[in-house]
mmCIF file of C-alpha atoms in Angstrom:
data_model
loop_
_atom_site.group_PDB
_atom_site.id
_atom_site.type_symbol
_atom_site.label_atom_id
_atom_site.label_comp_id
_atom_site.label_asym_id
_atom_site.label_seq_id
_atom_site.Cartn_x
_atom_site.Cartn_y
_atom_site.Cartn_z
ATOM 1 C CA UNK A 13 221.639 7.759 71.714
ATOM 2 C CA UNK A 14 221.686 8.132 75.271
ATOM 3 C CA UNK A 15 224.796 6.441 77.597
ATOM 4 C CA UNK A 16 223.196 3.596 78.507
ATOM 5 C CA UNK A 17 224.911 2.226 75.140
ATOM 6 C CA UNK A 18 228.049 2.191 75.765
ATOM 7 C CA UNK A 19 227.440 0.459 78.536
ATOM 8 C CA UNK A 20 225.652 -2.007 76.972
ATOM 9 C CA UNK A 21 228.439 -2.576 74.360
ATOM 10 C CA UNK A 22 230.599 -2.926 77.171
ATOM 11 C CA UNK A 23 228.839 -6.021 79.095
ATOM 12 C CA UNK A 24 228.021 -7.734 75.805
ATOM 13 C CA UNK A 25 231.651 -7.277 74.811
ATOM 14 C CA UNK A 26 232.295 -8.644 78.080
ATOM 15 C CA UNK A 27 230.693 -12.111 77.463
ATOM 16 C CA UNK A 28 231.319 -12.401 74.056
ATOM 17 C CA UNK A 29 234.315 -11.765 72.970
ATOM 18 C CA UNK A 30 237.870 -13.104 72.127
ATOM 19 C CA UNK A 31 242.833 -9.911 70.377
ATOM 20 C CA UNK A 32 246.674 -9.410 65.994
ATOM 21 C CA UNK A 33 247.348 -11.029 63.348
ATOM 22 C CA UNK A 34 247.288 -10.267 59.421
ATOM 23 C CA UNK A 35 244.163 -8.605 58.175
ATOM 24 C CA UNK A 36 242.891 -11.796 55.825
ATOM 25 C CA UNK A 37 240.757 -15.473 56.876
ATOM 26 C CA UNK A 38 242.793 -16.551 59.493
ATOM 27 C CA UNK A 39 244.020 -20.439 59.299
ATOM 28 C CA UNK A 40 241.855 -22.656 61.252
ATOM 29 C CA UNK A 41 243.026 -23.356 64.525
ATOM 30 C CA UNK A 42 242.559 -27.504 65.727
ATOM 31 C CA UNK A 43 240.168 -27.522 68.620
ATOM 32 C CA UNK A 44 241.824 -28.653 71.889
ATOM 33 C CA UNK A 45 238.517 -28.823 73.771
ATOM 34 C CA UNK A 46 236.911 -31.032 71.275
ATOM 35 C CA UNK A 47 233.915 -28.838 71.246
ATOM 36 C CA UNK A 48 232.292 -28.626 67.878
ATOM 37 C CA UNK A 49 232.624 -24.848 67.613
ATOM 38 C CA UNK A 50 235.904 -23.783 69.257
ATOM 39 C CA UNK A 51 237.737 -23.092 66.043
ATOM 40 C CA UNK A 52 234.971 -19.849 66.090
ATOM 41 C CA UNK A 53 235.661 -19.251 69.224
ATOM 42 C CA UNK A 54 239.103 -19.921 70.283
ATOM 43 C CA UNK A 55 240.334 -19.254 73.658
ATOM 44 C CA UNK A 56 244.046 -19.081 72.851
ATOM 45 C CA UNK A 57 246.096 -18.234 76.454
ATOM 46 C CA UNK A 58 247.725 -15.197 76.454
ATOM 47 C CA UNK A 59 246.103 -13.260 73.569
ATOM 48 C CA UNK A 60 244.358 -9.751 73.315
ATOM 49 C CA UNK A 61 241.452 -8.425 71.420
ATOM 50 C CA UNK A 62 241.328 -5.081 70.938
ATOM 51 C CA UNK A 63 238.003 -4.026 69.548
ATOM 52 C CA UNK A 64 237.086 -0.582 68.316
ATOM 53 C CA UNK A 65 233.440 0.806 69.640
ATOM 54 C CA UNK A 66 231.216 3.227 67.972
ATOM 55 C CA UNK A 67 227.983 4.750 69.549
ATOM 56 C CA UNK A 68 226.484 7.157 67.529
ATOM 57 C CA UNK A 69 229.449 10.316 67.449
ATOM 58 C CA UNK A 70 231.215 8.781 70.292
ATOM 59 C CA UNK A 71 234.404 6.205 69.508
ATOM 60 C CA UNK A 72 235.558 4.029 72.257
ATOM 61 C CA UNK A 73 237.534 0.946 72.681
ATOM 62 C CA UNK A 74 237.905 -2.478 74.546
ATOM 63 C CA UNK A 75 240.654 -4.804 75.325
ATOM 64 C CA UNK A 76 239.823 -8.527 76.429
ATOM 65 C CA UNK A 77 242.691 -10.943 78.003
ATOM 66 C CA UNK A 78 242.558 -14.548 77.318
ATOM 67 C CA UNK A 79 243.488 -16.996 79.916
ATOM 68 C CA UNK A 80 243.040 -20.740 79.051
ATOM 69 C CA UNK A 81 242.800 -22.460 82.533
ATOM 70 C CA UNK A 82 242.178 -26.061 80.798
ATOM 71 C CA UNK A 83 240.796 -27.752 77.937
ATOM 72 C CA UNK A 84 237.468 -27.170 78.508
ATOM 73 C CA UNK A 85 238.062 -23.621 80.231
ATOM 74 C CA UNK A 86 238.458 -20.575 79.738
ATOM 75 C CA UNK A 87 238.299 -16.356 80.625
ATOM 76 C CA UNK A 88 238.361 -13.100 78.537
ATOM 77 C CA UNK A 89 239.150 -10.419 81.342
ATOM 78 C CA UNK A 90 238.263 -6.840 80.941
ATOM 79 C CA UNK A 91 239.198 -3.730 83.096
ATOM 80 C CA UNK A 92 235.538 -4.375 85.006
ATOM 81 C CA UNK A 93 235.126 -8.014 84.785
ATOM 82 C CA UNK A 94 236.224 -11.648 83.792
ATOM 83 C CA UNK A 95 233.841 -13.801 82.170
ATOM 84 C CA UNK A 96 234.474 -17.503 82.251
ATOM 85 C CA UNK A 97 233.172 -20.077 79.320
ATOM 86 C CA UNK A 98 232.783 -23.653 79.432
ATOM 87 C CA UNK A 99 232.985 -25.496 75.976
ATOM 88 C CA UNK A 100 230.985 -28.642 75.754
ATOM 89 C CA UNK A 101 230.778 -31.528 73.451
ATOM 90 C CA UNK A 102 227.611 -29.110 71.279
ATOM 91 C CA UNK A 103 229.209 -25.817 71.721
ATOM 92 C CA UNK A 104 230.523 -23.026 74.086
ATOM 93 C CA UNK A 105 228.625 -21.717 76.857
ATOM 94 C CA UNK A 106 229.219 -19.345 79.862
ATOM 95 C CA UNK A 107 229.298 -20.916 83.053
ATOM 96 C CA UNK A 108 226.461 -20.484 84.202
ATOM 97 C CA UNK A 109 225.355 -22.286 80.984
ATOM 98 C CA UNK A 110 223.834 -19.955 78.755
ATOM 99 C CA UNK A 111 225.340 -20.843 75.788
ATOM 100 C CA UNK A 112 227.056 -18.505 73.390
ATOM 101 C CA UNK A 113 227.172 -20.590 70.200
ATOM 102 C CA UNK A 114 225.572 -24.375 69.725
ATOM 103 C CA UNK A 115 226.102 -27.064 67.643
ATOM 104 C CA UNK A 116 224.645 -27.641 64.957
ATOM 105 C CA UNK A 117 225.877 -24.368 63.073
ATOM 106 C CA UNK A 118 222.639 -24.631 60.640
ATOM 107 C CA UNK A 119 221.060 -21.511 59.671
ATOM 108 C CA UNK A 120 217.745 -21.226 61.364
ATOM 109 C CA UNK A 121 219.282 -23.559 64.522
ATOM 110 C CA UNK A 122 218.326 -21.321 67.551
ATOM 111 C CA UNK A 123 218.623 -21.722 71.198
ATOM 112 C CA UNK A 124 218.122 -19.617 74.670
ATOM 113 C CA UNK A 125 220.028 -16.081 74.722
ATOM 114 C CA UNK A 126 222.088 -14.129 77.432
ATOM 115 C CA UNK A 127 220.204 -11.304 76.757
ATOM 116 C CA UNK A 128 216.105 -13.165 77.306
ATOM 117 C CA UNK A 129 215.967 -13.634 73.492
ATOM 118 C CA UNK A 130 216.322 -16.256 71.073
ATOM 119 C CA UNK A 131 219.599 -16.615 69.430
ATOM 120 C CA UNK A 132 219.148 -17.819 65.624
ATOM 121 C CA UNK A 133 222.186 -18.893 63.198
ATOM 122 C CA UNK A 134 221.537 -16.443 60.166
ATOM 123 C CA UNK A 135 224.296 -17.259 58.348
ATOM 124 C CA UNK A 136 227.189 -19.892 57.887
ATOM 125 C CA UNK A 137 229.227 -18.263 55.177
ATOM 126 C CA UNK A 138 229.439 -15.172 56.284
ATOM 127 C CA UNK A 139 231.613 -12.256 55.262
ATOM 128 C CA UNK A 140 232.895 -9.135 57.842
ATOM 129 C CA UNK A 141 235.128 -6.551 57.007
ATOM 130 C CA UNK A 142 236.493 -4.632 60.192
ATOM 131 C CA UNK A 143 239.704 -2.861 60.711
ATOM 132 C CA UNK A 144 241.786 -6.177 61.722
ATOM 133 C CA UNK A 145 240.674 -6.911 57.740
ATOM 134 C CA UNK A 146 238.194 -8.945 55.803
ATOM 135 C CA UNK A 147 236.969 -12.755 56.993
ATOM 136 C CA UNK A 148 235.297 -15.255 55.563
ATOM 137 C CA UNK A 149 233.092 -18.516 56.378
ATOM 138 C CA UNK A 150 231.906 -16.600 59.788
ATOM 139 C CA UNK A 151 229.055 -17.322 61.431
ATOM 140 C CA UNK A 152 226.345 -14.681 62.374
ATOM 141 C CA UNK A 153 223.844 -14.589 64.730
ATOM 142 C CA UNK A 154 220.895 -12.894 65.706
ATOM 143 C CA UNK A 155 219.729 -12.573 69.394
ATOM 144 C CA UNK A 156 216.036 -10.766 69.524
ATOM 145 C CA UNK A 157 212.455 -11.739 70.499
ATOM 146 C CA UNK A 158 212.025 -12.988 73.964
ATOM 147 C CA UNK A 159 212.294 -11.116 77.265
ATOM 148 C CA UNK A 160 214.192 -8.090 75.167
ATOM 149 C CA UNK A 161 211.979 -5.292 74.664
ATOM 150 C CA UNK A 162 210.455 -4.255 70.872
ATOM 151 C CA UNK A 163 213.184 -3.414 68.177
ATOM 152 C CA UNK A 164 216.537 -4.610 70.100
ATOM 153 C CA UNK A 165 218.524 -6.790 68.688
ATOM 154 C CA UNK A 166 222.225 -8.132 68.933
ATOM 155 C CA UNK A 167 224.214 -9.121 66.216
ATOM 156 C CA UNK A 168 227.627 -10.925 66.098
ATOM 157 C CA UNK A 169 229.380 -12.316 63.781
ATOM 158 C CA UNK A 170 231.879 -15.050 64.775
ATOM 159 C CA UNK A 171 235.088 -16.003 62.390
ATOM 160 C CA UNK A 172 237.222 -19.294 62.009
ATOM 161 C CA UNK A 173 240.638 -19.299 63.899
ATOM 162 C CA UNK A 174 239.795 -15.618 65.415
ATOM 163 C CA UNK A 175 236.463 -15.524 67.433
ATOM 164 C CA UNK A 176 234.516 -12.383 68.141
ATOM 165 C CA UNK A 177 234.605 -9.558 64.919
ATOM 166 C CA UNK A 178 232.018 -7.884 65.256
ATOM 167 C CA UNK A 179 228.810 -6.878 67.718
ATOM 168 C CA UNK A 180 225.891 -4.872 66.476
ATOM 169 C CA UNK A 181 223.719 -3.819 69.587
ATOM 170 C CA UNK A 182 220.736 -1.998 67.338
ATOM 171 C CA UNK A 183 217.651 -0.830 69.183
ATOM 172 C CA UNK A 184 214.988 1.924 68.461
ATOM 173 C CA UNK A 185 216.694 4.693 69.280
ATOM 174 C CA UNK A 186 219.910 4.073 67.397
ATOM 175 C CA UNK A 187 222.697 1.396 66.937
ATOM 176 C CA UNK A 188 226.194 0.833 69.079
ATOM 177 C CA UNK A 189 228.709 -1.598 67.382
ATOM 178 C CA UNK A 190 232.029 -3.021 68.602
ATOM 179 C CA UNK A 191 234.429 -4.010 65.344
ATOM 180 C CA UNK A 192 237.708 -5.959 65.854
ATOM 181 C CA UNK A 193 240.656 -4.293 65.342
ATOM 182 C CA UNK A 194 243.888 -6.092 66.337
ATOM 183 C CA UNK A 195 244.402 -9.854 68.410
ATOM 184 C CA UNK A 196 247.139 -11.899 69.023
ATOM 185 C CA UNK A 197 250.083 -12.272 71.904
ATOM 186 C CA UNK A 198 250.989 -8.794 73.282
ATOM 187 C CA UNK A 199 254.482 -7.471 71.712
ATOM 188 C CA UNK A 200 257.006 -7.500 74.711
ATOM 189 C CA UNK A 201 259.500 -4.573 73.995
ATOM 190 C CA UNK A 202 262.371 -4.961 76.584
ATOM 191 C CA UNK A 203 264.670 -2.190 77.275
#
């Protein structure tokens, strides 16, 4: 695979994600937005995502930073970039308003991707086992079609109470993933 996918794990990463707490379902979390999909992705202040990466024989990782500036707001910030999201009455968008999950959470739903494809709900009772541990009732979706060229696709699979657990970038010429591996509030170790 060449480096471009890294790169590519990095940005999507970058707009979709949310970082430790024990490796089974987490509880659900009550929305404060009121947005009908916040409990899959939660923008809790303060907490870090640390996701493993994988591209081909090369291992990388990322770290997101949520900051919660309201209700309805929020940022993950990364070493290159902060995205900021919006969450609306039918789901979570970025703002610019692409959205990143919508309301209704039926399989087959779809709506306009941040990529130029179409983003479809494949599954509503999804299971993902990644190093922060095994989840349950996730939702999965499938971005490909569109303005993305033959054979790539992205795949992530969001999970009550946690967000983000996994990203499957897959395109012709191989496959780049980014798996969750520890979020919560950073450990403060004083001296």
């Amino acid at each position: 695979m060449t480096s471009r996918a890294p790169s590519t794990i990095g940005l999507v990463l970058l707009v979709a994600c949310s970082g430790e707490v024990p490796p089974a379902a987490a509880p659900a979390t009550k929305a404060a937005s009121g947005s009908a999909v916040e409990q899959l992705f939660p923008l809790e202040d303060g907490n870090l995502y640390h996701y493993v990466t994988k591209d081909g024989d090369e291992t990388g990782m990322l770290v997101a930073k949520v900051k919660r500036t309201d209700d309805k707001h929020g940022e993950l910030q990364l070493s290159n970039k902060t995205n900021r999201f919006v969450y609306a009455a039918d789901g979570v968008t970025y703002d610019h308003g692409v959205y990143i999950l919508k309301a209704p959470l039926d399989v087959g739903a779809s709506w306009s991707g941040e990529h130029g494809g179409v983003v479809k709900i494949a599954a509503v009772d999804a299971t993902a086992e990644v190093p922060a541990g095994r989840y349950m009732g996730c939702v999965r979706t499938v971005e490909d079609g569109g303005a993305l060229p033959p054979g790539k696709r992205y795949e992530t699979t969001y999970c009550p109470g946690v967000g983000m657990v996994l990203l499957v970038v897959s395109a012709p010429v191989g496959q780049a993933r980014a798996e969750l591996k520890s979020y919560g509030k950073p450990v403060v170790i004083a001296p």
